[in-house]
Coordinates of C-alpha atoms and ligand atoms in Angstrom, one line a residue:
X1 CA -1.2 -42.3 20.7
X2 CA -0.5 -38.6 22.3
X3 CA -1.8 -36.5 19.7
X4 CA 0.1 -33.2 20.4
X5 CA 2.7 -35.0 18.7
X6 CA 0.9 -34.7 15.9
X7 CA 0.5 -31.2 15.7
X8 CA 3.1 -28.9 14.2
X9 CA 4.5 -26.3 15.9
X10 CA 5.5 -22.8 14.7
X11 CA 7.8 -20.9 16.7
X12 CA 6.6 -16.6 15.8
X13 CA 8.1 -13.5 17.5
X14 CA 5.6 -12.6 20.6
X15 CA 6.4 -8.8 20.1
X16 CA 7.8 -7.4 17.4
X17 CA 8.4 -5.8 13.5
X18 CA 7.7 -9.6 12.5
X19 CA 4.4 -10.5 14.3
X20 CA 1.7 -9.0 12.7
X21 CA 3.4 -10.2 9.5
X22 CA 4.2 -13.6 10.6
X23 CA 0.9 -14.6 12.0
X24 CA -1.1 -12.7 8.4
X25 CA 1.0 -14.9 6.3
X26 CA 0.3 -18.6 8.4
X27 CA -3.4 -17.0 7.8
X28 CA -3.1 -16.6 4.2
X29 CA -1.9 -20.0 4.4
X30 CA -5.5 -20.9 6.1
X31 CA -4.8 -21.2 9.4
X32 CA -7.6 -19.8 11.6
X33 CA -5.9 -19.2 15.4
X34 CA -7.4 -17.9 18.6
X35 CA -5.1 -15.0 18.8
X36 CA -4.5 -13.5 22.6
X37 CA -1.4 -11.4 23.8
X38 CA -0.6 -12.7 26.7
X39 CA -0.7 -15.9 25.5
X40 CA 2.2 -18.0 25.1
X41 CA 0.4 -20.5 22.8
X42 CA -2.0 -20.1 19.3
X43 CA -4.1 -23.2 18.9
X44 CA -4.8 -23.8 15.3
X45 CA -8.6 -23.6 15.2
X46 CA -9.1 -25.9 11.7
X47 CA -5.7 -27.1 11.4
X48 CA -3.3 -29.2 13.9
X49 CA -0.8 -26.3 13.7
X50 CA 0.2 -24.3 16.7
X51 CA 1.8 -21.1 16.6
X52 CA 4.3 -20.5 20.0
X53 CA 4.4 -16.9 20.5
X54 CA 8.3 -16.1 22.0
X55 CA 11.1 -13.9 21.7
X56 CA 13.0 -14.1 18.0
X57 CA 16.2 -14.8 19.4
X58 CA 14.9 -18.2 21.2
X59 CA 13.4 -18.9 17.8
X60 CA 16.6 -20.8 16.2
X61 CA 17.3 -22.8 19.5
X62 CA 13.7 -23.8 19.5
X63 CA 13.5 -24.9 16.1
X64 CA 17.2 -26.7 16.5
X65 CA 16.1 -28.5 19.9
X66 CA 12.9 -29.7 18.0
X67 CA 10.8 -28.1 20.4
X68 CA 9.3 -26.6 16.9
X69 CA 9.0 -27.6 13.7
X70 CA 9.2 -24.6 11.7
X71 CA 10.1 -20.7 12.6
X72 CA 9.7 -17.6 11.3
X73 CA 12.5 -15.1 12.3
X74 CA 15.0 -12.1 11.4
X75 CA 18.0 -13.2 9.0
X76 CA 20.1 -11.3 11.7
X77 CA 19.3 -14.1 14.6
X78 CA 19.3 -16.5 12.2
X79 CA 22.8 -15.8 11.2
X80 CA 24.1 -14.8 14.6
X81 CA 23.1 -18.4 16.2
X82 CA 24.9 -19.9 13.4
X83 CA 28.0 -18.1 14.2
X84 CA 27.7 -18.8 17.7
X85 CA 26.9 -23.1 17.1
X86 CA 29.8 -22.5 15.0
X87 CA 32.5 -20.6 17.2
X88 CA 31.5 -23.6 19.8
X89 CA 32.6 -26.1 17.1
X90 CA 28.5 -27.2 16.9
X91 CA 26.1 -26.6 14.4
X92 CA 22.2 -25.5 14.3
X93 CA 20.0 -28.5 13.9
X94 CA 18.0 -26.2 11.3
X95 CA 17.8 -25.4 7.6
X96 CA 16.3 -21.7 6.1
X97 CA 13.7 -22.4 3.3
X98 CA 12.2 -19.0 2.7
X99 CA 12.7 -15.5 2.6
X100 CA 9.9 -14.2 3.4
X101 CA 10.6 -9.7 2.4
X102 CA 9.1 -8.4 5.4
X103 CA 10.6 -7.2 8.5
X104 CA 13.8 -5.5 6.3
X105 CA 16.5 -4.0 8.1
X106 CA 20.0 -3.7 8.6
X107 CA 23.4 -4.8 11.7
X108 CA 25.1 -1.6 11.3
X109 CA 27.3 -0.4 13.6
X110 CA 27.4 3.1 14.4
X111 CA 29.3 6.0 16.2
X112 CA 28.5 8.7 18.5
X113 CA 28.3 12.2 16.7
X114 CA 31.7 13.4 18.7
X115 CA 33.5 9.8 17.8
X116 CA 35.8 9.6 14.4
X117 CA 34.9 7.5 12.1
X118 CA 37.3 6.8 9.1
X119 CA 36.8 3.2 7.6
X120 CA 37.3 -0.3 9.7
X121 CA 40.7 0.8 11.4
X122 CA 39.1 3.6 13.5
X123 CA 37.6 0.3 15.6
X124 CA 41.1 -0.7 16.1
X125 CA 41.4 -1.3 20.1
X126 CA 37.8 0.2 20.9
X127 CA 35.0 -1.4 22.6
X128 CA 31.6 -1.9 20.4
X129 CA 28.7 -2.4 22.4
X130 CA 26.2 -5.5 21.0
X131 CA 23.5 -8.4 21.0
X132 CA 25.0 -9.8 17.9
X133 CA 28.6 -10.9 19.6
X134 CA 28.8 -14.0 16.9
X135 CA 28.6 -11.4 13.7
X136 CA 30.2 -8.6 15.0
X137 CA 33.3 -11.0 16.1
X138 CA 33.0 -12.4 12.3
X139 CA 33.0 -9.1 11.0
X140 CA 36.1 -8.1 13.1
X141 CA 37.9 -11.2 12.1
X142 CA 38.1 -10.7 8.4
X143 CA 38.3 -7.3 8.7
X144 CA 41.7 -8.1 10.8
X145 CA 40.2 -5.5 13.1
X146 CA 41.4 -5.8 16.9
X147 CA 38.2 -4.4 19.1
X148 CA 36.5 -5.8 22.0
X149 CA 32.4 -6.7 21.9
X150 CA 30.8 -5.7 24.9
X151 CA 27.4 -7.8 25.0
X152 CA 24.3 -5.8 25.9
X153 CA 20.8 -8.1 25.9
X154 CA 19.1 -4.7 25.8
X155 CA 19.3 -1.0 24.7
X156 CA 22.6 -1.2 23.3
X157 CA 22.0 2.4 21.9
X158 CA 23.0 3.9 25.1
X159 CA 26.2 2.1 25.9
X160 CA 27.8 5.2 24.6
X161 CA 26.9 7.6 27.3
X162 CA 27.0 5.2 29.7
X163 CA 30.6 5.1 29.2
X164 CA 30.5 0.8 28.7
X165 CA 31.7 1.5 24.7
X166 CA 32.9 3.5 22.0
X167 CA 30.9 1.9 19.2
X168 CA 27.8 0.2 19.2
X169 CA 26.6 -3.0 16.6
X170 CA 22.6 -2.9 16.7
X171 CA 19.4 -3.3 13.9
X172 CA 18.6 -0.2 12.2
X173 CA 15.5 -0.1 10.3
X174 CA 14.2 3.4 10.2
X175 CA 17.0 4.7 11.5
X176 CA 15.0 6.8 14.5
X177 CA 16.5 5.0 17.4
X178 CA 19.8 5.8 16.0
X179 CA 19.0 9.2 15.3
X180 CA 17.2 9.6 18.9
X181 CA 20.8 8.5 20.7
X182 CA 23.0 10.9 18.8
X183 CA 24.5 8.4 16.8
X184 CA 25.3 7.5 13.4
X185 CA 25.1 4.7 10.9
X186 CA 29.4 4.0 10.1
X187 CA 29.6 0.4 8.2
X188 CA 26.9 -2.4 7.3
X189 CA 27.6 -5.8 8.4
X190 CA 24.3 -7.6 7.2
X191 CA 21.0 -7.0 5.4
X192 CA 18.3 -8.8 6.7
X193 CA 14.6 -9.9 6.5
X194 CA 12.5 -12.5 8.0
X195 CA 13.2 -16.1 7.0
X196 CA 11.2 -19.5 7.9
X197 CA 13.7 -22.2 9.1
X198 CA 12.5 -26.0 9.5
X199 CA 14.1 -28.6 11.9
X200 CA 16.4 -30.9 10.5
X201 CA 15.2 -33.7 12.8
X202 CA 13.2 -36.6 11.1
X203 CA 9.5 -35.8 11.6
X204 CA 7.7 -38.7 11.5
X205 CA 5.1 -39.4 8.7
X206 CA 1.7 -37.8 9.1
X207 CA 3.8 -34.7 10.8
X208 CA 6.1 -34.7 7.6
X209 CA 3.3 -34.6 5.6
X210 CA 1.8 -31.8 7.5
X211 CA 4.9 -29.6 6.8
X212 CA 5.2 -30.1 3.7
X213 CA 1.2 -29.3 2.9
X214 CA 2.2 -25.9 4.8
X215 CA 5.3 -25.1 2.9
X216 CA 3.7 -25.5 -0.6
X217 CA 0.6 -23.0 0.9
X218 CA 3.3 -21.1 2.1
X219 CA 5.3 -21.4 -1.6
X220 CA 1.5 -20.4 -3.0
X221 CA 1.4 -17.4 -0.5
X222 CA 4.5 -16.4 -1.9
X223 CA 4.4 -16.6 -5.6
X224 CA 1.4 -14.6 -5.6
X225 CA 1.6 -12.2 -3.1
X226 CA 2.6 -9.3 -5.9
X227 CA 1.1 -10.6 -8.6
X228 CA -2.0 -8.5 -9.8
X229 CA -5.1 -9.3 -12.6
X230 CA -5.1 -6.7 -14.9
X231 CA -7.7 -6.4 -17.4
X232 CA -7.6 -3.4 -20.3
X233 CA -9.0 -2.2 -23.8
X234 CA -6.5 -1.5 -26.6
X235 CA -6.2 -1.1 -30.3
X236 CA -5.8 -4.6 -31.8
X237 CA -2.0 -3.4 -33.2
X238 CA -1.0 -2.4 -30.2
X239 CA -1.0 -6.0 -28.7
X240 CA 2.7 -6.9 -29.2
X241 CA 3.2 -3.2 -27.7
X242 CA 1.2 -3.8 -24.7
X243 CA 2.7 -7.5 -24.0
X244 CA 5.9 -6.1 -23.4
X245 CA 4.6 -3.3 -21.2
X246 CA 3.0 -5.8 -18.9
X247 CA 5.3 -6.8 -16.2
X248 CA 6.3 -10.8 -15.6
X249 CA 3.1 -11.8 -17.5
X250 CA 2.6 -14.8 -19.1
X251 CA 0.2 -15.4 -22.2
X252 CA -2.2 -13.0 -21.6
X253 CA -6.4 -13.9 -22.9
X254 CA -7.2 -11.6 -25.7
X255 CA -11.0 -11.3 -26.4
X256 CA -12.5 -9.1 -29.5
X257 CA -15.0 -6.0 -27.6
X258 CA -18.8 -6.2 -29.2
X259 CA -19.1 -3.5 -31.3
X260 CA -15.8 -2.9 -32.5
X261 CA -13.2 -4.5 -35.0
X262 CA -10.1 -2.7 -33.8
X263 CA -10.7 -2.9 -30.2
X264 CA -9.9 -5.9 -28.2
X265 CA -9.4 -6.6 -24.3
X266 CA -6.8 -8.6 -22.8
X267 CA -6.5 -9.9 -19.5
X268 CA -3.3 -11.2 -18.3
X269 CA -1.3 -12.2 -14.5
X270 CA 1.3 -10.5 -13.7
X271 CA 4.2 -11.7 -11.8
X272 CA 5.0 -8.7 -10.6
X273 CA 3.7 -5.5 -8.6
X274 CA 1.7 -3.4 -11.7
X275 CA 3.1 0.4 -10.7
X276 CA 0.7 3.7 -11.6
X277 CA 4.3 4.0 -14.0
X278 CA 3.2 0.9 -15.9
X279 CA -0.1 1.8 -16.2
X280 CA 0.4 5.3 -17.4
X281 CA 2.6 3.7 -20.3
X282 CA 0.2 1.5 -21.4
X283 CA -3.0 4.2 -21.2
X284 CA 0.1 6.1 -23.8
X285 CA 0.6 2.7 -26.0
X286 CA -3.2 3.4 -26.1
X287 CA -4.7 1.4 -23.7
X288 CA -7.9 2.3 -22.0
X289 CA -10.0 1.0 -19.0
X290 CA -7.2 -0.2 -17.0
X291 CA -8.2 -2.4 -14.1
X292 CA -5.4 -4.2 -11.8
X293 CA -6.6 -6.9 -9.1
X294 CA -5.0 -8.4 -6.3
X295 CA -4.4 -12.1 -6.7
X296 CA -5.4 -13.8 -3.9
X297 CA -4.7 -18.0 -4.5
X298 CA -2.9 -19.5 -7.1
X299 CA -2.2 -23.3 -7.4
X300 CA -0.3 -24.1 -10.8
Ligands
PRP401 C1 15.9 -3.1 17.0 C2 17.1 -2.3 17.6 C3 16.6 -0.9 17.8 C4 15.5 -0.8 16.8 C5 15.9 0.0 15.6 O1 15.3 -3.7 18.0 O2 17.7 -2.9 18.7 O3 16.2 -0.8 19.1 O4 15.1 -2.1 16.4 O5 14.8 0.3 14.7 P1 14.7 1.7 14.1 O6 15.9 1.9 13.2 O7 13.4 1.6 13.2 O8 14.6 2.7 15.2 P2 14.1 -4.7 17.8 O9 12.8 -4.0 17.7 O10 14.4 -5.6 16.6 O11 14.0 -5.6 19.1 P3 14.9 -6.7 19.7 O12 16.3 -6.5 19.1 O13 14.8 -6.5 21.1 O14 14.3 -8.0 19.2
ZN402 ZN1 15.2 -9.8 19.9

């Protein structure tokens, strides 16, 4: 039996706002890799998972071809090698399974400060300058909008000046490259974040099984990645106060304090990120020695 088929192999950005993210979360998941730039490849040190470091748009086509199992990649090249499978008449041999809210940004397209801008119908008859031909050509359809994509692999910020477009369709995220080129943010097309896809062709059974053991880490990673432990003192009637204060908690433990009959402690999970807000209104419901934890593993 060869037994690289029976490793799995993730597909992760080599360079990039998703990296650093990507490979933290597949270690939060347990996976100890020997990391090294220049390498193309991550061997899983303690688990028969490989991570293939390459460039986020190849991530889809990877994953659809087989060549990996699962991905982790931008919404935006997601979406745009759907459109293109689809405007050949094809479809992606992949399905998206999590959103994962890291590596949050926008397809905007944008003007040049001397370039009107009034609505959709000031890109009638232009030229728009892009990597994302298959959403741009989307958005143009439905908006009934007759312009021209130019494609650019590369540094589509300075088509403008160089006189190849009148528009361009790029990522913003902070908004400095735009700012840096003189141009400016005119109409949204799509909001995205990083996503994990999964092949859709049949894995056999120890490899299926392997998948699925990630996924439900992943799911784990997930569910508690805002969750906190918070632990407090409080007057014994403010308890129902206090419950509701506490955000996406579930039964919290209440335990009576030594050496007092009004004061208890309760100790609760909570579902949700625990802001200085929330804990300010609970020290004014009457609460006192306020503790929040990070959750690190939860398995239900
Ligand atoms: C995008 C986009 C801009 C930059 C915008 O590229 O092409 O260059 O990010 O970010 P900002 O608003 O924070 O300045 P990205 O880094 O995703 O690289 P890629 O498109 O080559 O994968
Ligand atoms: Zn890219």
């Amino acid at each position: 039996m060869d037994h690289s088929e029976q490793r799995i192999k993730i597909a992760v950005q080599k360079t990039g706002r998703l990296t650093n993210h990507s490979v933290d979360l597949l270690e939060r998941c347990g996976l100890k890799v020997t990391k090294s730039k220049d390498q193309l490849i991550c061997y899983g040190e303690n688990m028969p998972i490989d991570l293939l470091l390459v460039r986020d748009d190849d991530i889809p086509g990877l994953v659809s071809d087989d060549v990996c199992d699962l991905g982790i990649v931008g919404l935006n090249v997601v979406e745009e090698k759907r459109l293109q499978e689809e405007q050949k008449g094809s479809k992606g041999m992949f399905k998206q399974i999590f959103e994962l809210d890291f590596g949050h940004c926008r397809l905007s397209i944008a003007a040049p400060e001397n370039v009107p801008y009034d609505g959709p119908r000031s890109l009638e008859n232009t030229r728009i300058a892009t990597s994302y031909v298959g959403l741009l050509t989307d958005y143009l359809k439905k908006n009934d909008i007759n312009a021209e994509p130019v494609f650019f692999s590369g540094a589509v910020e300075i088509a403008p000046k160089l006189g190849r477009a009148d528009f361009i369709c790029d990522l913003v995220s902070s908004g400095g490259t735009l700012r840096a080129n003189g141009l400016t943010e005119v109409a949204e097309l799509l909001q995205s974040e990083a996503v994990v896809i999964q092949t859709l062709a049949p894995l056999g059974d120890a490899k299926q099984a392997l998948v699925d053991k990630i996924i439900q880490r992943l799911d784990g990673v997930l569910k508690v990645r805002d969750s906190k432990y918070i632990m407090l003192h409080a007057p014994r009637a403010a308890l129902a106060q206090i419950r509701e204060l506490l955000p996406g908690s579930e039964a919290p433990t209440v335990m009576p304090l030594e050496g007092s009959d009004d004061r208890i402690a309760i100790h609760a999970v909570c579902r949700e990120n625990v802001f200085w807000e929330t804990l300010e209104n609970l020290k004014a419901a009457g609460a006192s020695s306020l503790l929040v934890l990070p959750v690190e593993k939860m398995l239900a």
